[in-house]
Amino acid sequence: MKSTAHAFPENVSAALRDPQLNKALAKFKAGFPQRRATAVAALPEFEALRDEGKRIKDHALAHLDLYLEMFEANVVARGGHVHWARTAAEAREIVLKLCRDAGARMVTKGKSMVSEEVGLNTALEAAGLEVVETDLGEYILQIRKEAPSHIIAPALHLSKEQVADDFRRIHTHLPHDRQLTEPADILTEARVLLRDKFLQADVGITGANFLIAETGSTVIVTNEGNGDLTQTLPKTHIVLTSIEKVVPTLEDVSTLLRLLARSATGQEFSTYTTFSTGPRRPGDLDGPEAFHVVLVDNGRSALLGTEMQEVLRCIRCGACMNHCPVYHAVGGHAYGWVYPGPIGAVVDPAILGIKEAGHLPNASTFCGKCESVCPVRIPLPKLMRHWREKEFEANLQPAWMRQGLKTWAWFAKRPALYGAGARVAMAALGLAGRRRGRFGMLPLAGGWTSQRDFPAPQGRTFQDLYASRKGRTHG
Amino acid sequence: MAESARDGILGILRGAARDRDEAAARAAVAERVKGHPRNLVPARGQDAGAKAVDRFIQMATASAATVEVVPNGARVPHAVADYLSAHNLPSRVRVGPDADLSALPWDRRPTLEVLYGPAAPDDLVSVTPALAAVAETGTLMTRSGPGHPTTLNFLPNTHIVVLPVERVVGSYEDAWDMLRAGFTEAAEFPRTVNFITGPSRTADIEQTPQLHAHGPGRLHILLVGDATAPQG
Amino acid sequence: MPDAQTAQHTATDATTRPRVGLMVTCLVDLFRPAVGFSAVKLLEDAGCEVVVPRQTCCGQPAWNSGDRADTADLAKLMIQAFEGCDYVVAPSGSCAGMVRKHYPEVFKDDAEWAPKAHRLAQRTYELVSFLTEVRGVSALAARYPGTVTYHDSCSGLRELGVKEQPRRLLRGVEGVKLVEMPDAEVCCGFGGTFCVKYPEISGKMVGDKAAAIMATGADTLLAGDMGCLMNMAGRLKREGSGVKVRHVAEVLAGDLSAPPIGEGQS
């Protein structure tokens, strides 16, 4: 998908002025963190499981080449095929060719963020294929021609009225005056409509939450069951996923599954967790005849062995954005690309480049909430700071900020000069603000005073006062 | 010829791991997969016997499934037929051609029409076995195979699962052990393993939880046996 | 994991008179010396010898802007300034967290300075948790008539585990009625340079925070970090709120000589 991450400040302005979005986000920030807290409180071992999750993923990443080779060998041993894609373009080409080879006209899709990342739908549609998203949220976004605003709750920004309007606009075969007032009406209409698509599809494309080296299985986790119908009914199942998702064993994936749903939606476990291993076997009465796994790199391998490697532990639960006060304020679209929130602020620059996505790791107060809920303990603020270092090294920060900080640091490194300057500046500011105690406007402080008053200093600095009091006491 | 994508990616990954002791790394990987050691299993996943059954019933119910205990297999056709009539459903079920299910005395309820095979688009109710049930989250584990078409788990609106009470285990790891115990040279890991926890659902409209998305809207579990007796 | 600040030094304990360097923090130094004097009083009352070496800033603004070189230069000045102290105490979770959690990382590839940074990190504390956990302070003689609500500043809370300590001491202050605001642990939107780089997001966050504060009906807002306090006070005053804003140290020390933050001298 096309990035607007460079326009983050403009995106933010628009988001903050969107009343529907604000309403949805208010509900979101009250709901998701509370549900996670309840689930975590019900499992005393949760914090220890986070350590286990980190350990498992660290081990897998330290042996990523070996586990990927093992995964591939096991997929092939079970009659499946593995394809490797270095870039988004290669991934699109591979999937398109597989669809063509299957003689496909219609493709159903389960929810896949990697597919958003590589821009798959546009490519398939340009080649004349009908592509149908089957996750309810994704389906709604597809007919609205919008991107997901959250990695697990893609349509959380919309109201049911908006969706009802879209359904009336698109589903023209149904009576226009039908009832679509309740969420249940909308769900029923979508279920009936998509049922036909599941049955007609030639190819089903899903993502994967995990890959298991031991068995050559791909794993999807859903609540709707759409991913299962997508991959079970058509003749060909294509799994489009990325290289960092491989874990060693069924035991390892079980531990990560204990973390995933609780962190994501606050469920004890998602409704469906499906392990897929190759095409249908002799004697099977259903299931795909062909099974393909497309392993996408798209910038991930370059992070391995660097200070950014820890982000590859991510299991895409969304807990960081569920708890992020910045995400709560602006929603997912403002980030301008596939992965919003704290994880996006770390991943997006890795894929898009720091020049395009530089705002994202800067748009954080480093409040640390994301790290405190991450099921695999990714130090997200630290990794955002690494991006800021890269930005600083490449001289990409705004000049006013760079100059301001340089000047401040120059003084701060010269305590005597700093002290003298501070005495003069605070005396002046303190005197000017003495009566009211604050400033509504100040030169060069527009960023501050556009939102809040600027409290006036008391007038003399602590070090100045302390020295003179000490002087009086002792001399 | 240009370097393949596979070699390119693996080359970068190996480069990043170049400081690793290669022999030790390969040994560690092989050993981990061969031994597949358990990680931390929460206390609530370590229940067994009647305690596990209790927890399974409690957790499955919390996930919006319904659970009914029947004393023996002969009662299953009655329980199925009664469930259908209680929910005002036509007296017809699609059953996986599994040996154990086929052997049940379905003819005791002559009005109940039993069809065998994978799910057809207009099937309203399926009856399937499950390999195991996991107490810690009320989760069923099913596996694909000639007697167990996967579509039965997803296409019909109502999914009835028949599960001998001895197959209730504490944790996912226990369920994997049960699955692995059935591996033979010819048939190892099944094509599809499903973990199913309650009926399908979505919260994609205004974050409002709703049951019955694309998969079944009702999940009914028939636990067969004496749920109060200590199990092995 | 939040780091519960437990005493790691055996050389000093609650019965001896440790030499404590006050890391006054640049914002207290410049804007609110009253907080510095309150800290001095609290530390002296807790049996410490307080020294105030000449200092500027811990370097956090440079660190969070990706400027490692200036951060290291400023950190070296701090390390040198506090060399002779048994403990270093800051009336700020953010600045104490910078020293405790980040200095070791600043110097992780510097064989000469890494051990010095570690040494400073281990003996640096946030003021209130130092008083309660290292000095065993459980009651104070202070008096403050009012209903107060306490905002948990992010670094103190998540980097240093400061949560119950200030509340415990506040409950012991005569006249104080403590009420909790909704979302006390949610960031106020200050974030150092964040608040001027992304004013609209910061404005939304501090607007929500101000609403939460006002919803409590408290007449006083307290917190342990000047940055957050200036941000919240500025917004409360902009919205015409009469809520008085002070650093928690002022109330604990019973020093109300300065007008509340953002209010004029009558």
JSON list of N, CA and C in Angstrom, two decimals, chain A residues 13 17 29 359 362 365 367 385 388-389 397 401 405-406 408 412-413 434-438 440 447 449 451-453 458 460-463, chain C residues 24 29 31-34 55-56 63-65 68 70 73 105 154 158 187 194 197-200 202-203 208 231 234-235 238 262 264-265:
[
{"chain": "A", "resi": 13, "resn": "SER", "atom": "N", "xyz": [-3.88, 16.03, 12.13]},
{"chain": "A", "resi": 13, "resn": "SER", "atom": "CA", "xyz": [-4.84, 17.14, 12.18]},
{"chain": "A", "resi": 13, "resn": "SER", "atom": "C", "xyz": [-6.21, 16.67, 11.72]},
{"chain": "A", "resi": 17, "resn": "ARG", "atom": "N", "xyz": [-9.89, 15.97, 14.03]},
{"chain": "A", "resi": 17, "resn": "ARG", "atom": "CA", "xyz": [-11.11, 16.72, 13.70]},
{"chain": "A", "resi": 17, "resn": "ARG", "atom": "C", "xyz": [-12.23, 15.80, 13.21]},
{"chain": "A", "resi": 29, "resn": "LYS", "atom": "N", "xyz": [-10.39, 2.67, 23.57]},
{"chain": "A", "resi": 29, "resn": "LYS", "atom": "CA", "xyz": [-9.39, 2.77, 24.65]},
{"chain": "A", "resi": 29, "resn": "LYS", "atom": "C", "xyz": [-9.99, 2.39, 25.99]},
{"chain": "A", "resi": 359, "resn": "HIS", "atom": "N", "xyz": [8.60, 10.39, 11.04]},
{"chain": "A", "resi": 359, "resn": "HIS", "atom": "CA", "xyz": [7.73, 10.95, 12.07]},
{"chain": "A", "resi": 359, "resn": "HIS", "atom": "C", "xyz": [7.32, 9.90, 13.09]},
{"chain": "A", "resi": 362, "resn": "ASN", "atom": "N", "xyz": [9.20, 9.30, 16.16]},
{"chain": "A", "resi": 362, "resn": "ASN", "atom": "CA", "xyz": [9.26, 10.54, 16.94]},
{"chain": "A", "resi": 362, "resn": "ASN", "atom": "C", "xyz": [7.96, 10.84, 17.66]},
{"chain": "A", "resi": 365, "resn": "THR", "atom": "N", "xyz": [5.76, 9.71, 23.37]},
{"chain": "A", "resi": 365, "resn": "THR", "atom": "CA", "xyz": [6.26, 10.37, 24.58]},
{"chain": "A", "resi": 365, "resn": "THR", "atom": "C", "xyz": [7.20, 9.46, 25.35]},
{"chain": "A", "resi": 367, "resn": "CYS", "atom": "N", "xyz": [6.29, 6.90, 26.93]},
{"chain": "A", "resi": 367, "resn": "CYS", "atom": "CA", "xyz": [5.63, 6.66, 28.21]},
{"chain": "A", "resi": 367, "resn": "CYS", "atom": "C", "xyz": [5.84, 5.22, 28.67]},
{"chain": "A", "resi": 385, "resn": "ARG", "atom": "N", "xyz": [13.88, 4.97, 19.77]},
{"chain": "A", "resi": 385, "resn": "ARG", "atom": "CA", "xyz": [15.01, 5.88, 19.95]},
{"chain": "A", "resi": 385, "resn": "ARG", "atom": "C", "xyz": [16.15, 5.54, 19.00]},
{"chain": "A", "resi": 388, "resn": "ARG", "atom": "N", "xyz": [15.51, 7.32, 15.96]},
{"chain": "A", "resi": 388, "resn": "ARG", "atom": "CA", "xyz": [15.83, 8.74, 16.11]},
{"chain": "A", "resi": 388, "resn": "ARG", "atom": "C", "xyz": [17.33, 8.97, 15.97]},
{"chain": "A", "resi": 389, "resn": "GLU", "atom": "N", "xyz": [18.11, 8.00, 16.47]},
{"chain": "A", "resi": 389, "resn": "GLU", "atom": "CA", "xyz": [19.57, 8.12, 16.31]},
{"chain": "A", "resi": 389, "resn": "GLU", "atom": "C", "xyz": [19.95, 8.07, 14.84]},
{"chain": "A", "resi": 397, "resn": "GLN", "atom": "N", "xyz": [16.43, 15.44, 10.90]},
{"chain": "A", "resi": 397, "resn": "GLN", "atom": "CA", "xyz": [15.46, 16.11, 11.76]},
{"chain": "A", "resi": 397, "resn": "GLN", "atom": "C", "xyz": [15.25, 17.55, 11.31]},
{"chain": "A", "resi": 401, "resn": "MET", "atom": "N", "xyz": [14.65, 22.11, 15.27]},
{"chain": "A", "resi": 401, "resn": "MET", "atom": "CA", "xyz": [14.82, 21.25, 16.42]},
{"chain": "A", "resi": 401, "resn": "MET", "atom": "C", "xyz": [16.30, 20.92, 16.62]},
{"chain": "A", "resi": 405, "resn": "LEU", "atom": "N", "xyz": [18.40, 22.13, 19.88]},
{"chain": "A", "resi": 405, "resn": "LEU", "atom": "CA", "xyz": [19.03, 21.16, 20.78]},
{"chain": "A", "resi": 405, "resn": "LEU", "atom": "C", "xyz": [20.53, 21.36, 20.83]},
{"chain": "A", "resi": 406, "resn": "LYS", "atom": "N", "xyz": [21.12, 21.64, 19.68]},
{"chain": "A", "resi": 406, "resn": "LYS", "atom": "CA", "xyz": [22.57, 21.85, 19.64]},
{"chain": "A", "resi": 406, "resn": "LYS", "atom": "C", "xyz": [22.97, 23.04, 20.51]},
{"chain": "A", "resi": 408, "resn": "TRP", "atom": "N", "xyz": [21.24, 24.36, 23.00]},
{"chain": "A", "resi": 408, "resn": "TRP", "atom": "CA", "xyz": [21.02, 24.02, 24.40]},
{"chain": "A", "resi": 408, "resn": "TRP", "atom": "C", "xyz": [22.16, 23.14, 24.92]},
{"chain": "A", "resi": 412, "resn": "ALA", "atom": "N", "xyz": [24.65, 23.59, 28.00]},
{"chain": "A", "resi": 412, "resn": "ALA", "atom": "CA", "xyz": [24.57, 22.65, 29.12]},
{"chain": "A", "resi": 412, "resn": "ALA", "atom": "C", "xyz": [25.91, 22.00, 29.40]},
{"chain": "A", "resi": 413, "resn": "LYS", "atom": "N", "xyz": [26.78, 21.97, 28.39]},
{"chain": "A", "resi": 413, "resn": "LYS", "atom": "CA", "xyz": [28.11, 21.39, 28.61]},
{"chain": "A", "resi": 413, "resn": "LYS", "atom": "C", "xyz": [29.06, 22.40, 29.24]},
{"chain": "A", "resi": 434, "resn": "ARG", "atom": "N", "xyz": [5.37, 37.39, 36.60]},
{"chain": "A", "resi": 434, "resn": "ARG", "atom": "CA", "xyz": [5.21, 37.42, 38.04]},
{"chain": "A", "resi": 434, "resn": "ARG", "atom": "C", "xyz": [3.74, 37.54, 38.47]},
{"chain": "A", "resi": 435, "resn": "ARG", "atom": "N", "xyz": [3.02, 38.44, 37.84]},
{"chain": "A", "resi": 435, "resn": "ARG", "atom": "CA", "xyz": [1.68, 38.74, 38.32]},
{"chain": "A", "resi": 435, "resn": "ARG", "atom": "C", "xyz": [0.71, 37.60, 37.98]},
{"chain": "A", "resi": 436, "resn": "ARG", "atom": "N", "xyz": [0.77, 37.15, 36.72]},
{"chain": "A", "resi": 436, "resn": "ARG", "atom": "CA", "xyz": [-0.20, 36.15, 36.28]},
{"chain": "A", "resi": 436, "resn": "ARG", "atom": "C", "xyz": [0.28, 34.72, 36.53]},
{"chain": "A", "resi": 437, "resn": "GLY", "atom": "N", "xyz": [1.60, 34.57, 36.60]},
{"chain": "A", "resi": 437, "resn": "GLY", "atom": "CA", "xyz": [2.15, 33.24, 36.87]},
{"chain": "A", "resi": 437, "resn": "GLY", "atom": "C", "xyz": [2.26, 32.37, 35.64]},
{"chain": "A", "resi": 438, "resn": "ARG", "atom": "N", "xyz": [1.90, 32.89, 34.48]},
{"chain": "A", "resi": 438, "resn": "ARG", "atom": "CA", "xyz": [1.95, 32.07, 33.27]},
{"chain": "A", "resi": 438, "resn": "ARG", "atom": "C", "xyz": [1.85, 32.97, 32.04]},
{"chain": "A", "resi": 440, "resn": "GLY", "atom": "N", "xyz": [0.28, 33.18, 28.05]},
{"chain": "A", "resi": 440, "resn": "GLY", "atom": "CA", "xyz": [-0.59, 32.60, 27.03]},
{"chain": "A", "resi": 440, "resn": "GLY", "atom": "C", "xyz": [0.13, 32.49, 25.69]},
{"chain": "A", "resi": 447, "resn": "GLY", "atom": "N", "xyz": [4.56, 25.94, 19.75]},
{"chain": "A", "resi": 447, "resn": "GLY", "atom": "CA", "xyz": [4.18, 24.53, 19.89]},
{"chain": "A", "resi": 447, "resn": "GLY", "atom": "C", "xyz": [3.57, 24.28, 21.26]},
{"chain": "A", "resi": 449, "resn": "THR", "atom": "N", "xyz": [2.40, 26.85, 23.47]},
{"chain": "A", "resi": 449, "resn": "THR", "atom": "CA", "xyz": [1.29, 27.72, 23.86]},
{"chain": "A", "resi": 449, "resn": "THR", "atom": "C", "xyz": [0.07, 27.57, 22.94]},
{"chain": "A", "resi": 451, "resn": "GLN", "atom": "N", "xyz": [-1.46, 24.91, 22.78]},
{"chain": "A", "resi": 451, "resn": "GLN", "atom": "CA", "xyz": [-2.28, 23.94, 23.48]},
{"chain": "A", "resi": 451, "resn": "GLN", "atom": "C", "xyz": [-2.48, 24.25, 24.96]},
{"chain": "A", "resi": 452, "resn": "ARG", "atom": "N", "xyz": [-1.61, 25.06, 25.53]},
{"chain": "A", "resi": 452, "resn": "ARG", "atom": "CA", "xyz": [-1.62, 25.25, 26.99]},
{"chain": "A", "resi": 452, "resn": "ARG", "atom": "C", "xyz": [-0.83, 26.50, 27.32]},
{"chain": "A", "resi": 453, "resn": "ASP", "atom": "N", "xyz": [-1.08, 27.04, 28.52]},
{"chain": "A", "resi": 453, "resn": "ASP", "atom": "CA", "xyz": [-0.30, 28.18, 28.97]},
{"chain": "A", "resi": 453, "resn": "ASP", "atom": "C", "xyz": [1.11, 27.71, 29.35]},
{"chain": "A", "resi": 458, "resn": "GLN", "atom": "N", "xyz": [9.86, 30.85, 38.84]},
{"chain": "A", "resi": 458, "resn": "GLN", "atom": "CA", "xyz": [9.78, 31.65, 40.07]},
{"chain": "A", "resi": 458, "resn": "GLN", "atom": "C", "xyz": [10.65, 32.90, 39.97]},
{"chain": "A", "resi": 460, "resn": "ARG", "atom": "N", "xyz": [14.39, 33.21, 40.29]},
{"chain": "A", "resi": 460, "resn": "ARG", "atom": "CA", "xyz": [15.82, 32.89, 40.47]},
{"chain": "A", "resi": 460, "resn": "ARG", "atom": "C", "xyz": [15.99, 31.37, 40.36]},
{"chain": "A", "resi": 461, "resn": "THR", "atom": "N", "xyz": [17.15, 30.96, 39.92]},
{"chain": "A", "resi": 461, "resn": "THR", "atom": "CA", "xyz": [17.35, 29.51, 39.77]},
{"chain": "A", "resi": 461, "resn": "THR", "atom": "C", "xyz": [17.66, 28.91, 41.14]},
{"chain": "A", "resi": 462, "resn": "PHE", "atom": "N", "xyz": [17.40, 27.61, 41.24]},
{"chain": "A", "resi": 462, "resn": "PHE", "atom": "CA", "xyz": [17.67, 26.93, 42.50]},
{"chain": "A", "resi": 462, "resn": "PHE", "atom": "C", "xyz": [19.14, 27.04, 42.87]},
{"chain": "A", "resi": 463, "resn": "GLN", "atom": "N", "xyz": [20.00, 26.79, 41.88]},
{"chain": "A", "resi": 463, "resn": "GLN", "atom": "CA", "xyz": [21.43, 26.76, 42.21]},
{"chain": "A", "resi": 463, "resn": "GLN", "atom": "C", "xyz": [21.91, 28.13, 42.68]},
{"chain": "C", "resi": 24, "resn": "VAL", "atom": "N", "xyz": [19.23, 18.24, 40.99]},
{"chain": "C", "resi": 24, "resn": "VAL", "atom": "CA", "xyz": [18.08, 19.13, 41.14]},
{"chain": "C", "resi": 24, "resn": "VAL", "atom": "C", "xyz": [17.16, 19.07, 39.93]},
{"chain": "C", "resi": 29, "resn": "ASP", "atom": "N", "xyz": [15.54, 23.49, 38.63]},
{"chain": "C", "resi": 29, "resn": "ASP", "atom": "CA", "xyz": [16.54, 24.54, 38.78]},
{"chain": "C", "resi": 29, "resn": "ASP", "atom": "C", "xyz": [16.05, 25.85, 38.14]},
{"chain": "C", "resi": 31, "resn": "PHE", "atom": "N", "xyz": [12.83, 26.59, 36.83]},
{"chain": "C", "resi": 31, "resn": "PHE", "atom": "CA", "xyz": [11.45, 27.06, 36.97]},
{"chain": "C", "resi": 31, "resn": "PHE", "atom": "C", "xyz": [10.93, 27.06, 38.39]},
{"chain": "C", "resi": 32, "resn": "ARG", "atom": "N", "xyz": [11.40, 26.14, 39.20]},
{"chain": "C", "resi": 32, "resn": "ARG", "atom": "CA", "xyz": [10.73, 25.98, 40.49]},
{"chain": "C", "resi": 32, "resn": "ARG", "atom": "C", "xyz": [11.71, 25.58, 41.59]},
{"chain": "C", "resi": 33, "resn": "PRO", "atom": "N", "xyz": [12.54, 26.53, 42.00]},
{"chain": "C", "resi": 33, "resn": "PRO", "atom": "CA", "xyz": [13.50, 26.23, 43.07]},
{"chain": "C", "resi": 33, "resn": "PRO", "atom": "C", "xyz": [12.81, 25.72, 44.33]},
{"chain": "C", "resi": 34, "resn": "ALA", "atom": "N", "xyz": [11.56, 26.08, 44.55]},
{"chain": "C", "resi": 34, "resn": "ALA", "atom": "CA", "xyz": [10.86, 25.62, 45.76]},
{"chain": "C", "resi": 34, "resn": "ALA", "atom": "C", "xyz": [10.90, 24.10, 45.87]},
{"chain": "C", "resi": 55, "resn": "GLN", "atom": "N", "xyz": [25.63, 21.75, 38.39]},
{"chain": "C", "resi": 55, "resn": "GLN", "atom": "CA", "xyz": [25.10, 20.80, 37.41]},
{"chain": "C", "resi": 55, "resn": "GLN", "atom": "C", "xyz": [24.22, 21.53, 36.40]},
{"chain": "C", "resi": 56, "resn": "THR", "atom": "N", "xyz": [23.98, 20.88, 35.27]},
{"chain": "C", "resi": 56, "resn": "THR", "atom": "CA", "xyz": [23.06, 21.47, 34.29]},
{"chain": "C", "resi": 56, "resn": "THR", "atom": "C", "xyz": [21.91, 20.49, 34.03]},
{"chain": "C", "resi": 63, "resn": "TRP", "atom": "N", "xyz": [19.42, 12.60, 24.42]},
{"chain": "C", "resi": 63, "resn": "TRP", "atom": "CA", "xyz": [19.29, 11.15, 24.29]},
{"chain": "C", "resi": 63, "resn": "TRP", "atom": "C", "xyz": [18.03, 10.79, 23.50]},
{"chain": "C", "resi": 64, "resn": "ASN", "atom": "N", "xyz": [16.92, 11.42, 23.86]},
{"chain": "C", "resi": 64, "resn": "ASN", "atom": "CA", "xyz": [15.67, 11.09, 23.20]},
{"chain": "C", "resi": 64, "resn": "ASN", "atom": "C", "xyz": [15.56, 11.71, 21.81]},
{"chain": "C", "resi": 65, "resn": "SER", "atom": "N", "xyz": [16.51, 12.55, 21.47]},
{"chain": "C", "resi": 65, "resn": "SER", "atom": "CA", "xyz": [16.53, 13.09, 20.11]},
{"chain": "C", "resi": 65, "resn": "SER", "atom": "C", "xyz": [17.53, 12.38, 19.23]},
{"chain": "C", "resi": 68, "resn": "ARG", "atom": "N", "xyz": [23.63, 10.90, 20.50]},
{"chain": "C", "resi": 68, "resn": "ARG", "atom": "CA", "xyz": [24.41, 10.13, 21.47]},
{"chain": "C", "resi": 68, "resn": "ARG", "atom": "C", "xyz": [25.62, 10.89, 21.98]},
{"chain": "C", "resi": 70, "resn": "ASP", "atom": "N", "xyz": [26.28, 14.22, 22.33]},
{"chain": "C", "resi": 70, "resn": "ASP", "atom": "CA", "xyz": [25.99, 15.23, 23.36]},
{"chain": "C", "resi": 70, "resn": "ASP", "atom": "C", "xyz": [25.48, 14.58, 24.63]},
{"chain": "C", "resi": 73, "resn": "ASP", "atom": "N", "xyz": [28.50, 13.44, 26.53]},
{"chain": "C", "resi": 73, "resn": "ASP", "atom": "CA", "xyz": [29.23, 14.56, 27.14]},
{"chain": "C", "resi": 73, "resn": "ASP", "atom": "C", "xyz": [28.53, 15.05, 28.41]},
{"chain": "C", "resi": 105, "resn": "GLU", "atom": "N", "xyz": [23.35, 2.29, 29.20]},
{"chain": "C", "resi": 105, "resn": "GLU", "atom": "CA", "xyz": [23.26, 2.04, 27.77]},
{"chain": "C", "resi": 105, "resn": "GLU", "atom": "C", "xyz": [24.04, 3.08, 26.97]},
{"chain": "C", "resi": 154, "resn": "CYS", "atom": "N", "xyz": [5.19, 8.87, 33.85]},
{"chain": "C", "resi": 154, "resn": "CYS", "atom": "CA", "xyz": [5.48, 7.59, 33.18]},
{"chain": "C", "resi": 154, "resn": "CYS", "atom": "C", "xyz": [6.81, 6.98, 33.58]},
{"chain": "C", "resi": 158, "resn": "ARG", "atom": "N", "xyz": [6.97, 3.43, 35.33]},
{"chain": "C", "resi": 158, "resn": "ARG", "atom": "CA", "xyz": [7.32, 2.22, 34.58]},
{"chain": "C", "resi": 158, "resn": "ARG", "atom": "C", "xyz": [8.80, 1.89, 34.58]},
{"chain": "C", "resi": 187, "resn": "CYS", "atom": "N", "xyz": [-0.24, 8.61, 30.26]},
{"chain": "C", "resi": 187, "resn": "CYS", "atom": "CA", "xyz": [0.66, 9.73, 29.97]},
{"chain": "C", "resi": 187, "resn": "CYS", "atom": "C", "xyz": [-0.11, 11.04, 29.80]},
{"chain": "C", "resi": 194, "resn": "PHE", "atom": "N", "xyz": [8.49, 16.03, 22.53]},
{"chain": "C", "resi": 194, "resn": "PHE", "atom": "CA", "xyz": [7.26, 15.57, 21.87]},
{"chain": "C", "resi": 194, "resn": "PHE", "atom": "C", "xyz": [6.18, 16.65, 21.87]},
{"chain": "C", "resi": 197, "resn": "LYS", "atom": "N", "xyz": [6.96, 19.09, 19.23]},
{"chain": "C", "resi": 197, "resn": "LYS", "atom": "CA", "xyz": [7.03, 18.52, 17.88]},
{"chain": "C", "resi": 197, "resn": "LYS", "atom": "C", "xyz": [5.65, 18.14, 17.38]},
{"chain": "C", "resi": 198, "resn": "TYR", "atom": "N", "xyz": [4.81, 17.59, 18.27]},
{"chain": "C", "resi": 198, "resn": "TYR", "atom": "CA", "xyz": [3.47, 17.14, 17.88]},
{"chain": "C", "resi": 198, "resn": "TYR", "atom": "C", "xyz": [2.43, 17.79, 18.80]},
{"chain": "C", "resi": 199, "resn": "PRO", "atom": "N", "xyz": [2.32, 19.13, 18.70]},
{"chain": "C", "resi": 199, "resn": "PRO", "atom": "CA", "xyz": [1.47, 19.85, 19.66]},
{"chain": "C", "resi": 199, "resn": "PRO", "atom": "C", "xyz": [0.02, 19.37, 19.66]},
{"chain": "C", "resi": 200, "resn": "GLU", "atom": "N", "xyz": [-0.49, 18.99, 18.49]},
{"chain": "C", "resi": 200, "resn": "GLU", "atom": "CA", "xyz": [-1.92, 18.63, 18.47]},
{"chain": "C", "resi": 200, "resn": "GLU", "atom": "C", "xyz": [-2.18, 17.34, 19.24]},
{"chain": "C", "resi": 202, "resn": "SER", "atom": "N", "xyz": [-0.24, 16.09, 21.61]},
{"chain": "C", "resi": 202, "resn": "SER", "atom": "CA", "xyz": [0.03, 16.42, 23.00]},
{"chain": "C", "resi": 202, "resn": "SER", "atom": "C", "xyz": [-1.16, 17.17, 23.60]},
{"chain": "C", "resi": 203, "resn": "GLY", "atom": "N", "xyz": [-1.73, 18.08, 22.82]},
{"chain": "C", "resi": 203, "resn": "GLY", "atom": "CA", "xyz": [-2.87, 18.86, 23.29]},
{"chain": "C", "resi": 203, "resn": "GLY", "atom": "C", "xyz": [-4.08, 17.98, 23.59]},
{"chain": "C", "resi": 208, "resn": "ASP", "atom": "N", "xyz": [-7.36, 15.46, 27.68]},
{"chain": "C", "resi": 208, "resn": "ASP", "atom": "CA", "xyz": [-8.00, 14.32, 28.34]},
{"chain": "C", "resi": 208, "resn": "ASP", "atom": "C", "xyz": [-7.57, 14.25, 29.81]},
{"chain": "C", "resi": 231, "resn": "ASN", "atom": "N", "xyz": [3.13, 20.93, 32.08]},
{"chain": "C", "resi": 231, "resn": "ASN", "atom": "CA", "xyz": [2.20, 20.61, 30.99]},
{"chain": "C", "resi": 231, "resn": "ASN", "atom": "C", "xyz": [0.75, 20.62, 31.49]},
{"chain": "C", "resi": 234, "resn": "GLY", "atom": "N", "xyz": [-0.31, 24.08, 32.78]},
{"chain": "C", "resi": 234, "resn": "GLY", "atom": "CA", "xyz": [-0.55, 24.99, 31.65]},
{"chain": "C", "resi": 234, "resn": "GLY", "atom": "C", "xyz": [-1.91, 24.76, 31.02]},
{"chain": "C", "resi": 235, "resn": "ARG", "atom": "N", "xyz": [-2.29, 23.47, 30.91]},
{"chain": "C", "resi": 235, "resn": "ARG", "atom": "CA", "xyz": [-3.58, 23.17, 30.30]},
{"chain": "C", "resi": 235, "resn": "ARG", "atom": "C", "xyz": [-4.74, 23.51, 31.24]},
{"chain": "C", "resi": 238, "resn": "ARG", "atom": "N", "xyz": [-5.17, 27.14, 31.17]},
{"chain": "C", "resi": 238, "resn": "ARG", "atom": "CA", "xyz": [-5.74, 27.56, 29.88]},
{"chain": "C", "resi": 238, "resn": "ARG", "atom": "C", "xyz": [-7.25, 27.32, 29.87]},
{"chain": "C", "resi": 262, "resn": "GLY", "atom": "N", "xyz": [2.04, 27.93, 37.70]},
{"chain": "C", "resi": 262, "resn": "GLY", "atom": "CA", "xyz": [1.18, 28.62, 36.73]},
{"chain": "C", "resi": 262, "resn": "GLY", "atom": "C", "xyz": [0.30, 29.68, 37.36]},
{"chain": "C", "resi": 264, "resn": "GLY", "atom": "N", "xyz": [0.01, 33.34, 39.72]},
{"chain": "C", "resi": 264, "resn": "GLY", "atom": "CA", "xyz": [0.79, 34.53, 40.04]},
{"chain": "C", "resi": 264, "resn": "GLY", "atom": "C", "xyz": [0.95, 34.74, 41.54]},
{"chain": "C", "resi": 265, "resn": "GLN", "atom": "N", "xyz": [1.84, 35.65, 41.85]},
{"chain": "C", "resi": 265, "resn": "GLN", "atom": "CA", "xyz": [2.08, 35.95, 43.27]},
{"chain": "C", "resi": 265, "resn": "GLN", "atom": "C", "xyz": [1.11, 37.03, 43.70]}
]
